[in-house]
Amino acid sequence: MGFLDAIPHKHSLQDSSSFLNTTTVIALCLFFALLCACIVIGHLLEEHRWANESITALLLGLCAGVVVLLVSKGRSSKILAFNEDLFFLYLLPPIIFNAGFQVKKKQFFKNFSIILMFGVFGTIISFCLISAGAFLLFKKIGITTLNIEDYLAVGAILSATDSVCTLQVLNQEETPFLYSVVFGEGVVNDATSIVLYNAVQSLDLSNIDALTALKLLGTFLYLFFTSTILGVVAGLLSAYIIKTLYFGRHSTDREVALMMIMAYLSYMLAELLSLSGILTIFFCGIVMSHYTWHNVTESSRITTKHAFATISFIAETFIFLYVGMDALDIDKWRSSKASAGTSVSVSSAFLALVLIGRAAFVFSLSNLLNFFKSADSTKVEFRQQFIIWWAGLMRGAVTIALSYSEFSNSETTSTQDSALMITSTIIVVLFSTVVCLQILL
């Protein structure tokens, strides 16, 4: 349940003088006020390297969560709860689409081999190592109710990076190579992690053998390529419709509206077909920026560029606020019933596995790529490898959303262990976002 679920149903409208009840109005006012505060504070801190809008939003969310808990005297509040549907259906699509729409295509495709190597094969390596590490460590800590699907899900959940924070530190003009690789790998990594997670959910893992591993690989490849093709087709179709019908001669609004709706439609179609909506809308954004954007009027080009960036910015800020407030959802911490030592042990294990899983593929794959490159200028230097490794350690809302999806309604895992997995994931997200980003700054 999330704060938008507070909208009354049909039977409750008769008891209310307005469509929205008081809880919903309070929640919306709070979030919009916090969004305004983030924008103002972000502007004031623009020249300071020690803070950015992501950290500002996260800390404001935490502060707001504390205030809500104090006002409610420690009782649970729907305002603080994370809603997976709100995240995956409304907040994530505009961010990923704008990432594809605004990407510097020359740099992106120039470094496409390393992006694909890190984003796909690197994520698979990280997924395998984290899953194996969780299986070996958790039983020693005392967590015994997790099954093989849960361990594989943990691997997929903790493999999902959060490149939004990092991209606010790296400069696209000063470090084009690093920006392109970290940005491209981040998007492909998120998509790959979600595809792996969905593949794990779709398979019968009661008997693990070589055939099951091949089925998992086959499912992953199918989801990856079909999602990409769907996004490309949607982008080309929008370009063809706008070019053929020439909407601009009557209304530029229709051009902009059609681009937005077709992009979102591609995401929803991918989700409807159980594909990866992230990959679909990302490549839809790339194709639209290359073909559709050049077939609209000049005013529509300016409008779309700024409109997509603005919507993405608001969604990003909203997510960090949301994560910050959700961290103080008191029900999860009460359900965990784990001692401080157990909670620290699980969170530390998560962080160690993330560090090892990330290092295992960044340094090994970088050196493998360097081995096949003859020119020194095209090789990935150790300093660049270290930045790529460190920049990918941050975890964000995708990690939290997948964690909720796996453990909030688990039928096989105990309530205490499920809550412990979620709270430990939140600790990892908060620690990696604030601490790792501050070191990078």
C-alpha positions as a Markdown table, in Angstrom:
| # | Residue | x | y | z |
|---|---|---|---|---|
| 1 | Met | 0.0 | 0.0 | 0.0 |
| 2 | Gly | 1.2 | 3.5 | -0.8 |
| 3 | Phe | 0.0 | 7.0 | -0.1 |
| 4 | Leu | -2.0 | 7.1 | -3.4 |
| 5 | Asp | -4.0 | 4.1 | -2.2 |
| 6 | Ala | -5.7 | 6.4 | 0.3 |
| 7 | Ile | -8.0 | 7.6 | -2.5 |
| 8 | Pro | -11.5 | 6.5 | -1.4 |
| 9 | His | -13.4 | 3.8 | -3.3 |
| 10 | Lys | -16.9 | 4.2 | -4.6 |
| 11 | His | -18.6 | 3.1 | -1.4 |
| 12 | Ser | -16.7 | 5.7 | 0.6 |
| 13 | Leu | -17.4 | 8.6 | -1.7 |
| 14 | Gln | -20.9 | 8.9 | -0.3 |
| 15 | Asp | -19.4 | 9.7 | 3.1 |
| 16 | Ser | -17.1 | 12.4 | 1.8 |
| 17 | Ser | -17.9 | 15.9 | 0.6 |
| 18 | Ser | -15.0 | 15.8 | -1.8 |
| 19 | Phe | -13.5 | 13.2 | -4.1 |
| 20 | Leu | -10.2 | 13.1 | -2.2 |
| 21 | Asn | -10.2 | 12.3 | 1.5 |
| 22 | Thr | -8.2 | 14.1 | 4.1 |
| 23 | Thr | -5.3 | 11.6 | 4.2 |
| 24 | Thr | -4.8 | 11.8 | 0.5 |
| 25 | Val | -4.8 | 15.6 | 0.5 |
| 26 | Ile | -2.3 | 15.8 | 3.4 |
| 27 | Ala | 0.0 | 13.2 | 1.7 |
| 28 | Leu | 0.0 | 15.1 | -1.6 |
| 29 | Cys | 0.5 | 18.5 | 0.0 |
| 30 | Leu | 3.5 | 17.0 | 2.0 |
| 31 | Phe | 5.1 | 15.5 | -1.1 |
| 32 | Phe | 4.7 | 18.5 | -3.3 |
| 33 | Ala | 6.0 | 20.8 | -0.5 |
| 34 | Leu | 9.0 | 18.6 | -0.1 |
| 35 | Leu | 9.5 | 18.6 | -3.9 |
| 36 | Cys | 9.5 | 22.4 | -3.9 |
| 37 | Ala | 12.0 | 22.4 | -1.0 |
| 38 | Cys | 14.3 | 20.0 | -2.8 |
| 39 | Ile | 14.3 | 22.2 | -5.9 |
| 40 | Val | 15.1 | 25.4 | -3.9 |
| 41 | Ile | 17.7 | 23.7 | -1.7 |
| 42 | Gly | 19.3 | 22.1 | -4.8 |
| 43 | His | 19.5 | 25.5 | -6.4 |
| 44 | Leu | 21.2 | 27.0 | -3.4 |
| 45 | Leu | 23.7 | 24.2 | -3.2 |
| 46 | Glu | 24.5 | 24.2 | -6.9 |
| 47 | Glu | 28.0 | 25.3 | -6.3 |
| 48 | His | 28.8 | 22.9 | -3.5 |
| 49 | Arg | 30.3 | 19.6 | -4.4 |
| 50 | Trp | 29.5 | 18.0 | -1.0 |
| 51 | Ala | 25.8 | 17.7 | -1.7 |
| 52 | Asn | 23.4 | 17.3 | -4.6 |
| 53 | Glu | 19.6 | 17.1 | -5.1 |
| 54 | Ser | 19.5 | 13.3 | -4.7 |
| 55 | Ile | 21.1 | 13.4 | -1.3 |
| 56 | Thr | 19.0 | 16.5 | -0.4 |
| 57 | Ala | 15.8 | 14.6 | -1.4 |
| 58 | Leu | 16.8 | 11.5 | 0.5 |
| 59 | Leu | 17.7 | 13.4 | 3.7 |
| 60 | Leu | 14.5 | 15.5 | 3.4 |
| 61 | Gly | 12.5 | 12.3 | 3.1 |
| 62 | Leu | 14.1 | 10.9 | 6.2 |
| 63 | Cys | 13.4 | 14.2 | 8.1 |
| 64 | Ala | 9.8 | 14.2 | 7.0 |
| 65 | Gly | 9.5 | 10.6 | 8.0 |
| 66 | Val | 10.7 | 11.4 | 11.5 |
| 67 | Val | 8.2 | 14.3 | 11.7 |
| 68 | Val | 5.3 | 12.0 | 10.6 |
| 69 | Leu | 6.3 | 9.4 | 13.2 |
| 70 | Leu | 6.4 | 12.0 | 15.9 |
| 71 | Val | 3.1 | 13.5 | 14.9 |
| 72 | Ser | 1.5 | 10.1 | 14.7 |
| 73 | Lys | 3.2 | 9.0 | 18.0 |
| 74 | Gly | 4.9 | 6.1 | 16.4 |
| 75 | Arg | 1.9 | 4.6 | 14.7 |
| 76 | Ser | 2.0 | 3.3 | 11.1 |
| 77 | Ser | 1.2 | 5.7 | 8.3 |
| 78 | Lys | 0.3 | 5.0 | 4.7 |
| 79 | Ile | 2.2 | 8.1 | 3.8 |
| 80 | Leu | 5.5 | 6.3 | 4.5 |
| 81 | Ala | 4.7 | 3.0 | 2.6 |
| 82 | Phe | 6.5 | 2.2 | -0.7 |
| 83 | Asn | 4.1 | 1.3 | -3.6 |
| 84 | Glu | 5.7 | -0.8 | -6.3 |
| 85 | Asp | 3.0 | 0.0 | -8.9 |
| 86 | Leu | 3.5 | 3.8 | -8.3 |
| 87 | Phe | 7.3 | 3.3 | -8.9 |
| 88 | Phe | 7.2 | 0.9 | -11.9 |
| 89 | Leu | 4.2 | 2.3 | -13.7 |
| 90 | Tyr | 4.5 | 6.1 | -13.1 |
| 91 | Leu | 7.9 | 7.2 | -11.8 |
| 92 | Leu | 10.4 | 4.9 | -13.6 |
| 93 | Pro | 9.2 | 5.1 | -17.2 |
| 94 | Pro | 9.8 | 8.9 | -17.7 |
| 95 | Ile | 13.3 | 8.6 | -16.2 |
| 96 | Ile | 14.4 | 5.8 | -18.4 |
| 97 | Phe | 12.8 | 7.3 | -21.5 |
| 98 | Asn | 14.5 | 10.7 | -21.0 |
| 99 | Ala | 17.8 | 8.8 | -20.4 |
| 100 | Gly | 17.4 | 7.3 | -23.9 |
| 101 | Phe | 16.1 | 10.5 | -25.5 |
| 102 | Gln | 18.9 | 12.7 | -24.2 |
| 103 | Val | 21.7 | 10.2 | -24.6 |
| 104 | Lys | 24.7 | 11.3 | -26.6 |
| 105 | Lys | 24.3 | 8.6 | -29.3 |
| 106 | Lys | 27.8 | 9.0 | -30.7 |
| 107 | Gln | 29.5 | 8.3 | -27.4 |
| 108 | Phe | 27.0 | 5.7 | -26.4 |
| 109 | Phe | 27.4 | 3.6 | -29.5 |
| 110 | Lys | 31.1 | 4.2 | -29.7 |
| 111 | Asn | 31.4 | 2.6 | -26.2 |
| 112 | Phe | 28.5 | 0.2 | -26.9 |
| 113 | Ser | 30.7 | -2.9 | -26.6 |
| 114 | Ile | 32.0 | -2.1 | -23.1 |
| 115 | Ile | 28.5 | -0.9 | -22.0 |
| 116 | Leu | 27.0 | -4.2 | -23.2 |
| 117 | Met | 29.8 | -6.2 | -21.6 |
| 118 | Phe | 29.4 | -4.5 | -18.2 |
| 119 | Gly | 25.6 | -4.1 | -18.4 |
| 120 | Val | 24.8 | -7.6 | -19.4 |
| 121 | Phe | 27.6 | -10.0 | -18.8 |
| 122 | Gly | 28.9 | -8.1 | -15.8 |
| 123 | Thr | 25.4 | -8.1 | -14.2 |
| 124 | Ile | 25.1 | -11.8 | -14.7 |
| 125 | Ile | 28.5 | -12.4 | -13.0 |
| 126 | Ser | 27.5 | -10.2 | -10.1 |
| 127 | Phe | 24.1 | -12.0 | -9.9 |
| 128 | Cys | 25.8 | -15.4 | -9.7 |
| 129 | Leu | 28.4 | -14.3 | -7.1 |
| 130 | Ile | 25.8 | -12.5 | -4.9 |
| 131 | Ser | 23.4 | -15.4 | -5.0 |
| 132 | Ala | 26.1 | -17.9 | -4.1 |
| 133 | Gly | 27.5 | -15.7 | -1.4 |
| 134 | Ala | 24.0 | -15.2 | 0.1 |
| 135 | Phe | 23.4 | -18.9 | 0.1 |
| 136 | Leu | 26.7 | -19.6 | 1.9 |
| 137 | Leu | 26.5 | -16.7 | 4.5 |
| 138 | Phe | 22.8 | -16.4 | 5.5 |
| 139 | Lys | 22.6 | -19.9 | 7.0 |
| 140 | Lys | 25.6 | -19.1 | 9.2 |
| 141 | Ile | 23.9 | -15.9 | 10.3 |
| 142 | Gly | 20.8 | -17.9 | 11.3 |
| 143 | Ile | 18.4 | -17.2 | 8.4 |
| 144 | Thr | 17.0 | -20.6 | 7.5 |
| 145 | Thr | 13.6 | -20.0 | 5.8 |
| 146 | Leu | 14.9 | -18.7 | 2.4 |
| 147 | Asn | 14.6 | -21.1 | -0.5 |
| 148 | Ile | 16.7 | -21.3 | -3.7 |
| 149 | Glu | 14.4 | -18.8 | -5.5 |
| 150 | Asp | 14.9 | -16.3 | -2.7 |
| 151 | Tyr | 18.7 | -16.6 | -3.0 |
| 152 | Leu | 18.6 | -16.1 | -6.7 |
| 153 | Ala | 16.2 | -13.2 | -6.3 |
| 154 | Val | 18.6 | -11.6 | -3.8 |
| 155 | Gly | 21.3 | -11.8 | -6.5 |
| 156 | Ala | 19.1 | -10.0 | -9.0 |
| 157 | Ile | 17.9 | -7.4 | -6.5 |
| 158 | Leu | 21.4 | -6.4 | -5.3 |
| 159 | Ser | 22.8 | -6.4 | -8.8 |
| 160 | Ala | 20.7 | -3.4 | -9.8 |
| 161 | Thr | 22.7 | -0.2 | -9.6 |
| 162 | Asp | 21.5 | 3.3 | -9.2 |
| 163 | Ser | 23.3 | 5.5 | -11.8 |
| 164 | Val | 21.1 | 8.6 | -11.2 |
| 165 | Cys | 23.3 | 9.8 | -8.2 |
| 166 | Thr | 26.5 | 9.2 | -10.0 |
| 167 | Leu | 25.5 | 11.0 | -13.2 |
| 168 | Gln | 25.0 | 14.2 | -11.1 |
| 169 | Val | 28.7 | 14.1 | -10.2 |
| 170 | Leu | 30.3 | 13.0 | -13.5 |
| 171 | Asn | 30.4 | 15.7 | -16.1 |
| 172 | Gln | 29.4 | 14.7 | -19.7 |
| 173 | Glu | 31.7 | 17.3 | -21.2 |
| 174 | Glu | 34.8 | 16.8 | -19.0 |
| 175 | Thr | 34.7 | 13.0 | -18.8 |
| 176 | Pro | 32.6 | 11.8 | -21.8 |
| 177 | Phe | 34.0 | 8.2 | -21.7 |
| 178 | Leu | 33.2 | 7.7 | -18.0 |
| 179 | Tyr | 29.9 | 9.4 | -18.2 |
| 180 | Ser | 28.9 | 7.3 | -21.3 |
| 181 | Val | 29.9 | 4.0 | -19.8 |
| 182 | Val | 28.5 | 4.6 | -16.3 |
| 183 | Phe | 25.2 | 6.0 | -17.7 |
| 184 | Gly | 24.8 | 3.3 | -20.4 |
| 185 | Glu | 25.8 | 0.5 | -18.1 |
| 186 | Gly | 23.4 | 1.8 | -15.4 |
| 187 | Val | 20.4 | 1.6 | -17.7 |
| 188 | Val | 21.3 | -1.8 | -19.2 |
| 189 | Asn | 22.2 | -3.1 | -15.7 |
| 190 | Asp | 18.8 | -2.1 | -14.3 |
| 191 | Ala | 17.0 | -3.7 | -17.2 |
| 192 | Thr | 19.2 | -6.9 | -17.0 |
| 193 | Ser | 18.6 | -7.2 | -13.2 |
| 194 | Ile | 14.8 | -6.9 | -13.7 |
| 195 | Val | 14.9 | -9.4 | -16.6 |
| 196 | Leu | 16.9 | -11.8 | -14.4 |
| 197 | Tyr | 14.5 | -11.3 | -11.6 |
| 198 | Asn | 11.5 | -12.0 | -13.9 |
| 199 | Ala | 13.3 | -15.1 | -15.3 |
| 200 | Val | 13.9 | -16.5 | -11.8 |
| 201 | Gln | 10.2 | -16.0 | -11.0 |
| 202 | Ser | 9.0 | -17.7 | -14.2 |
| 203 | Leu | 11.0 | -21.0 | -13.7 |
| 204 | Asp | 10.4 | -24.0 | -11.6 |
| 205 | Leu | 13.5 | -24.1 | -9.3 |
| 206 | Ser | 12.5 | -27.1 | -7.2 |
| 207 | Asn | 15.1 | -29.2 | -9.1 |
| 208 | Ile | 18.2 | -27.3 | -10.2 |
| 209 | Asp | 20.3 | -28.9 | -12.9 |
| 210 | Ala | 22.1 | -27.9 | -16.1 |
| 211 | Leu | 18.8 | -27.8 | -18.1 |
| 212 | Thr | 17.4 | -25.3 | -15.6 |
| 213 | Ala | 20.4 | -23.1 | -16.0 |
| 214 | Leu | 20.0 | -23.2 | -19.8 |
| 215 | Lys | 16.3 | -22.4 | -19.5 |
| 216 | Leu | 17.2 | -19.4 | -17.3 |
| 217 | Leu | 19.8 | -18.2 | -19.9 |
| 218 | Gly | 17.3 | -18.8 | -22.7 |
| 219 | Thr | 14.5 | -16.9 | -20.9 |
| 220 | Phe | 16.9 | -14.0 | -20.2 |
| 221 | Leu | 18.1 | -13.7 | -23.9 |
| 222 | Tyr | 14.5 | -13.9 | -25.1 |
| 223 | Leu | 13.3 | -11.1 | -22.8 |
| 224 | Phe | 16.3 | -9.0 | -23.5 |
| 225 | Phe | 16.1 | -9.1 | -27.3 |
| 226 | Thr | 12.4 | -9.0 | -27.7 |
| 227 | Ser | 12.1 | -6.0 | -25.3 |
| 228 | Thr | 14.8 | -4.2 | -27.3 |
| 229 | Ile | 13.1 | -4.9 | -30.7 |
| 230 | Leu | 9.7 | -3.8 | -29.3 |
| 231 | Gly | 11.2 | -0.4 | -28.3 |
| 232 | Val | 12.9 | 0.1 | -31.7 |
| 233 | Val | 9.6 | -0.8 | -33.5 |
| 234 | Ala | 7.6 | 1.6 | -31.3 |
| 235 | Gly | 10.1 | 4.5 | -32.0 |
| 236 | Leu | 10.2 | 3.9 | -35.8 |
| 237 | Leu | 6.4 | 3.7 | -35.9 |
| 238 | Ser | 6.0 | 7.0 | -34.1 |
| 239 | Ala | 8.5 | 8.6 | -36.6 |
| 240 | Tyr | 6.5 | 7.1 | -39.6 |
| 241 | Ile | 3.2 | 8.3 | -38.3 |
| 242 | Ile | 4.4 | 11.9 | -37.5 |
| 243 | Lys | 6.2 | 12.2 | -40.8 |
| 244 | Thr | 3.4 | 10.8 | -42.9 |
| 245 | Leu | 0.5 | 12.7 | -41.3 |
| 246 | Tyr | 2.5 | 15.9 | -40.6 |
| 247 | Phe | 0.6 | 16.9 | -37.4 |
| 248 | Gly | 2.6 | 20.1 | -37.2 |
| 249 | Arg | 0.6 | 21.8 | -39.9 |
| 250 | His | -2.4 | 21.9 | -37.5 |
| 251 | Ser | -1.1 | 21.6 | -34.0 |
| 252 | Thr | 2.3 | 21.1 | -32.4 |
| 253 | Asp | 0.5 | 19.9 | -29.3 |
| 254 | Arg | -0.5 | 16.7 | -31.0 |
| 255 | Glu | 3.0 | 15.9 | -32.1 |
| 256 | Val | 4.3 | 16.2 | -28.5 |
| 257 | Ala | 1.3 | 14.3 | -27.1 |
| 258 | Leu | 1.8 | 11.5 | -29.6 |
| 259 | Met | 5.4 | 11.1 | -28.8 |
| 260 | Met | 4.7 | 10.9 | -25.0 |
| 261 | Ile | 1.8 | 8.5 | -25.4 |
| 262 | Met | 3.5 | 6.2 | -27.8 |
| 263 | Ala | 6.6 | 6.0 | -25.6 |
| 264 | Tyr | 4.5 | 5.2 | -22.6 |
| 265 | Leu | 2.4 | 2.7 | -24.6 |
| 266 | Ser | 5.6 | 0.8 | -25.6 |
| 267 | Tyr | 6.5 | 0.5 | -21.9 |
| 268 | Met | 3.0 | -0.8 | -21.0 |
| 269 | Leu | 2.9 | -3.2 | -23.9 |
| 270 | Ala | 6.3 | -4.6 | -22.8 |
| 271 | Glu | 4.9 | -5.1 | -19.2 |
| 272 | Leu | 1.7 | -6.6 | -20.6 |
| 273 | Leu | 3.7 | -9.1 | -22.6 |
| 274 | Ser | 5.9 | -9.9 | -19.6 |
| 275 | Leu | 9.0 | -8.3 | -21.2 |
| 276 | Ser | 11.4 | -5.6 | -19.8 |
| 277 | Gly | 9.6 | -2.3 | -20.0 |
| 278 | Ile | 12.9 | -0.5 | -19.1 |
| 279 | Leu | 14.8 | -1.8 | -22.1 |
| 280 | Thr | 11.8 | -1.2 | -24.4 |
| 281 | Ile | 11.3 | 2.5 | -23.4 |
| 282 | Phe | 15.0 | 3.2 | -23.3 |
| 283 | Phe | 15.6 | 2.1 | -26.9 |
| 284 | Cys | 12.3 | 3.7 | -27.9 |
| 285 | Gly | 13.7 | 7.0 | -26.5 |
| 286 | Ile | 17.0 | 6.5 | -28.5 |
| 287 | Val | 15.1 | 5.8 | -31.8 |
| 288 | Met | 12.6 | 8.7 | -31.2 |
| 289 | Ser | 15.5 | 11.2 | -30.6 |
| 290 | His | 17.2 | 10.0 | -33.8 |
| 291 | Tyr | 14.2 | 9.8 | -36.1 |
| 292 | Thr | 10.9 | 11.1 | -34.7 |
| 293 | Trp | 12.5 | 14.2 | -33.2 |
| 294 | His | 13.7 | 15.3 | -36.6 |
| 295 | Asn | 10.3 | 15.0 | -38.2 |
| 296 | Val | 8.5 | 17.4 | -35.8 |
| 297 | Thr | 8.4 | 21.2 | -36.0 |
| 298 | Glu | 11.1 | 23.4 | -34.4 |
| 299 | Ser | 8.8 | 24.4 | -31.5 |
| 300 | Ser | 7.9 | 20.8 | -30.8 |
| 301 | Arg | 11.7 | 19.9 | -30.7 |
| 302 | Ile | 12.3 | 22.6 | -28.0 |
| 303 | Thr | 9.1 | 21.6 | -26.1 |
| 304 | Thr | 9.9 | 17.8 | -26.1 |
| 305 | Lys | 13.5 | 18.3 | -25.0 |
| 306 | His | 12.6 | 20.4 | -22.0 |
| 307 | Ala | 9.3 | 18.6 | -21.1 |
| 308 | Phe | 10.9 | 15.2 | -21.0 |
| 309 | Ala | 13.8 | 16.4 | -19.0 |
| 310 | Thr | 11.5 | 18.2 | -16.5 |
| 311 | Ile | 9.2 | 15.2 | -16.0 |
| 312 | Ser | 12.3 | 13.0 | -15.5 |
| 313 | Phe | 13.8 | 15.4 | -13.0 |
| 314 | Ile | 10.6 | 15.6 | -10.9 |
| 315 | Ala | 10.2 | 11.8 | -11.0 |
| 316 | Glu | 13.9 | 11.3 | -9.8 |
| 317 | Thr | 13.4 | 13.8 | -7.0 |
| 318 | Phe | 10.1 | 12.2 | -6.0 |
| 319 | Ile | 11.7 | 8.7 | -5.9 |
| 320 | Phe | 14.5 | 9.8 | -3.5 |
| 321 | Leu | 11.9 | 11.5 | -1.2 |
| 322 | Tyr | 9.9 | 8.4 | -1.4 |
| 323 | Val | 12.8 | 6.1 | -0.5 |
| 324 | Gly | 13.8 | 8.4 | 2.4 |
| 325 | Met | 10.3 | 8.4 | 3.9 |
| 326 | Asp | 9.8 | 4.7 | 3.3 |
| 327 | Ala | 12.9 | 3.9 | 5.3 |
| 328 | Leu | 11.0 | 5.0 | 8.4 |
| 329 | Asp | 7.9 | 2.8 | 7.8 |
| 330 | Ile | 7.6 | 1.5 | 11.4 |
| 331 | Asp | 5.7 | -1.7 | 10.4 |
| 332 | Lys | 8.7 | -3.2 | 8.6 |
| 333 | Trp | 11.1 | -2.7 | 11.5 |
| 334 | Arg | 8.6 | -4.1 | 14.0 |
| 335 | Ser | 7.9 | -7.2 | 11.8 |
| 336 | Ser | 11.6 | -7.9 | 11.5 |
| 337 | Lys | 12.1 | -8.7 | 15.2 |
| 338 | Ala | 15.8 | -9.2 | 14.5 |
| 339 | Ser | 18.4 | -8.2 | 17.0 |
| 340 | Ala | 20.7 | -5.3 | 16.2 |
| 341 | Gly | 23.6 | -7.7 | 15.7 |
| 342 | Thr | 21.6 | -9.8 | 13.2 |
| 343 | Ser | 20.5 | -6.8 | 11.2 |
| 344 | Val | 24.0 | -5.4 | 11.1 |
| 345 | Ser | 25.3 | -8.8 | 10.0 |
| 346 | Val | 22.9 | -9.2 | 7.1 |
| 347 | Ser | 23.4 | -5.6 | 6.0 |
| 348 | Ser | 27.2 | -6.0 | 6.1 |
| 349 | Ala | 26.9 | -9.2 | 4.2 |
| 350 | Phe | 24.8 | -7.5 | 1.5 |
| 351 | Leu | 27.4 | -4.6 | 1.3 |
| 352 | Ala | 30.3 | -7.1 | 1.1 |
| 353 | Leu | 28.6 | -9.1 | -1.6 |
| 354 | Val | 27.9 | -5.9 | -3.6 |
| 355 | Leu | 31.5 | -4.8 | -3.4 |
| 356 | Ile | 32.9 | -8.2 | -4.4 |
| 357 | Gly | 30.3 | -8.8 | -7.1 |
| 358 | Arg | 31.0 | -5.4 | -8.7 |
| 359 | Ala | 34.8 | -5.7 | -8.5 |
| 360 | Ala | 34.8 | -9.2 | -9.9 |
| 361 | Phe | 33.5 | -8.1 | -13.3 |
| 362 | Val | 34.6 | -4.5 | -13.6 |
| 363 | Phe | 38.3 | -5.2 | -13.3 |
| 364 | Ser | 38.3 | -8.6 | -15.0 |
| 365 | Leu | 36.2 | -7.5 | -18.0 |
| 366 | Ser | 38.1 | -4.2 | -18.4 |
| 367 | Asn | 41.4 | -6.1 | -18.6 |
| 368 | Leu | 39.9 | -8.6 | -21.0 |
| 369 | Leu | 38.8 | -5.7 | -23.3 |
| 370 | Asn | 42.2 | -4.1 | -22.9 |
| 371 | Phe | 43.9 | -7.3 | -24.0 |
| 372 | Phe | 42.1 | -7.2 | -27.4 |
| 373 | Lys | 42.7 | -3.4 | -28.0 |
| 374 | Ser | 45.9 | -2.5 | -29.7 |
| 375 | Ala | 45.9 | 1.3 | -29.2 |
| 376 | Asp | 46.7 | 2.5 | -25.6 |
| 377 | Ser | 44.4 | 5.5 | -26.0 |
| 378 | Thr | 41.4 | 3.2 | -26.3 |
| 379 | Lys | 42.2 | 1.0 | -23.2 |
| 380 | Val | 40.4 | 1.4 | -19.9 |
| 381 | Glu | 43.0 | 2.8 | -17.4 |
| 382 | Phe | 43.0 | 1.5 | -13.8 |
| 383 | Arg | 41.8 | 4.9 | -12.5 |
| 384 | Gln | 38.8 | 4.7 | -14.8 |
| 385 | Gln | 38.2 | 1.1 | -13.8 |
| 386 | Phe | 38.2 | 2.2 | -10.2 |
| 387 | Ile | 35.7 | 5.0 | -10.8 |
| 388 | Ile | 33.4 | 2.7 | -12.8 |
| 389 | Trp | 33.6 | 0.2 | -10.0 |
| 390 | Trp | 32.9 | 2.7 | -7.2 |
| 391 | Ala | 30.2 | 4.5 | -9.2 |
| 392 | Gly | 28.2 | 1.3 | -9.6 |
| 393 | Leu | 28.2 | 0.5 | -5.9 |
| 394 | Met | 25.1 | 2.7 | -5.2 |
| 395 | Arg | 21.8 | 1.0 | -4.9 |
| 396 | Gly | 18.4 | 2.8 | -5.3 |
| 397 | Ala | 14.7 | 2.5 | -5.8 |
| 398 | Val | 14.9 | -0.4 | -8.3 |
| 399 | Thr | 16.6 | -2.5 | -5.6 |
| 400 | Ile | 13.9 | -1.5 | -3.0 |
| 401 | Ala | 11.0 | -2.2 | -5.4 |
| 402 | Leu | 12.3 | -5.7 | -6.3 |
| 403 | Ser | 12.9 | -6.4 | -2.7 |
| 404 | Tyr | 9.3 | -5.6 | -1.9 |
| 405 | Ser | 8.1 | -7.6 | -4.8 |
| 406 | Glu | 10.0 | -10.7 | -3.6 |
| 407 | Phe | 9.6 | -10.5 | 0.2 |
| 408 | Ser | 6.5 | -8.4 | 1.0 |
| 409 | Asn | 4.0 | -11.3 | 0.2 |
| 410 | Ser | 6.3 | -14.3 | 0.3 |
| 411 | Glu | 4.4 | -17.5 | 1.1 |
| 412 | Thr | 7.5 | -19.7 | 1.8 |
| 413 | Thr | 9.7 | -17.2 | 3.8 |
| 414 | Ser | 8.9 | -16.4 | 7.4 |
| 415 | Thr | 7.5 | -12.9 | 8.1 |
| 416 | Gln | 10.5 | -12.1 | 10.3 |
| 417 | Asp | 13.1 | -13.1 | 7.6 |
| 418 | Ser | 11.1 | -11.3 | 4.9 |
| 419 | Ala | 11.0 | -8.1 | 6.9 |
| 420 | Leu | 14.7 | -8.5 | 7.7 |
| 421 | Met | 15.5 | -8.8 | 4.0 |
| 422 | Ile | 13.6 | -5.6 | 3.2 |
| 423 | Thr | 15.0 | -3.5 | 6.1 |
| 424 | Ser | 18.5 | -4.7 | 5.3 |
| 425 | Thr | 18.0 | -3.7 | 1.7 |
| 426 | Ile | 16.9 | -0.3 | 2.8 |
| 427 | Ile | 20.0 | 0.1 | 5.0 |
| 428 | Val | 22.2 | -0.8 | 2.0 |
| 429 | Val | 20.5 | 1.7 | -0.2 |
| 430 | Leu | 20.8 | 4.5 | 2.4 |
| 431 | Phe | 24.4 | 3.7 | 3.2 |
| 432 | Ser | 25.5 | 3.3 | -0.5 |
| 433 | Thr | 23.7 | 6.5 | -1.6 |
| 434 | Val | 24.9 | 8.8 | 1.1 |
| 435 | Val | 28.4 | 7.4 | 2.0 |
| 436 | Cys | 29.6 | 6.1 | -1.3 |
| 437 | Leu | 28.4 | 9.2 | -3.2 |
| 438 | Gln | 30.0 | 11.5 | -0.6 |
| 439 | Ile | 33.4 | 9.7 | -1.1 |
| 440 | Leu | 33.0 | 10.0 | -4.9 |
| 441 | Leu | 32.2 | 13.7 | -4.5 |
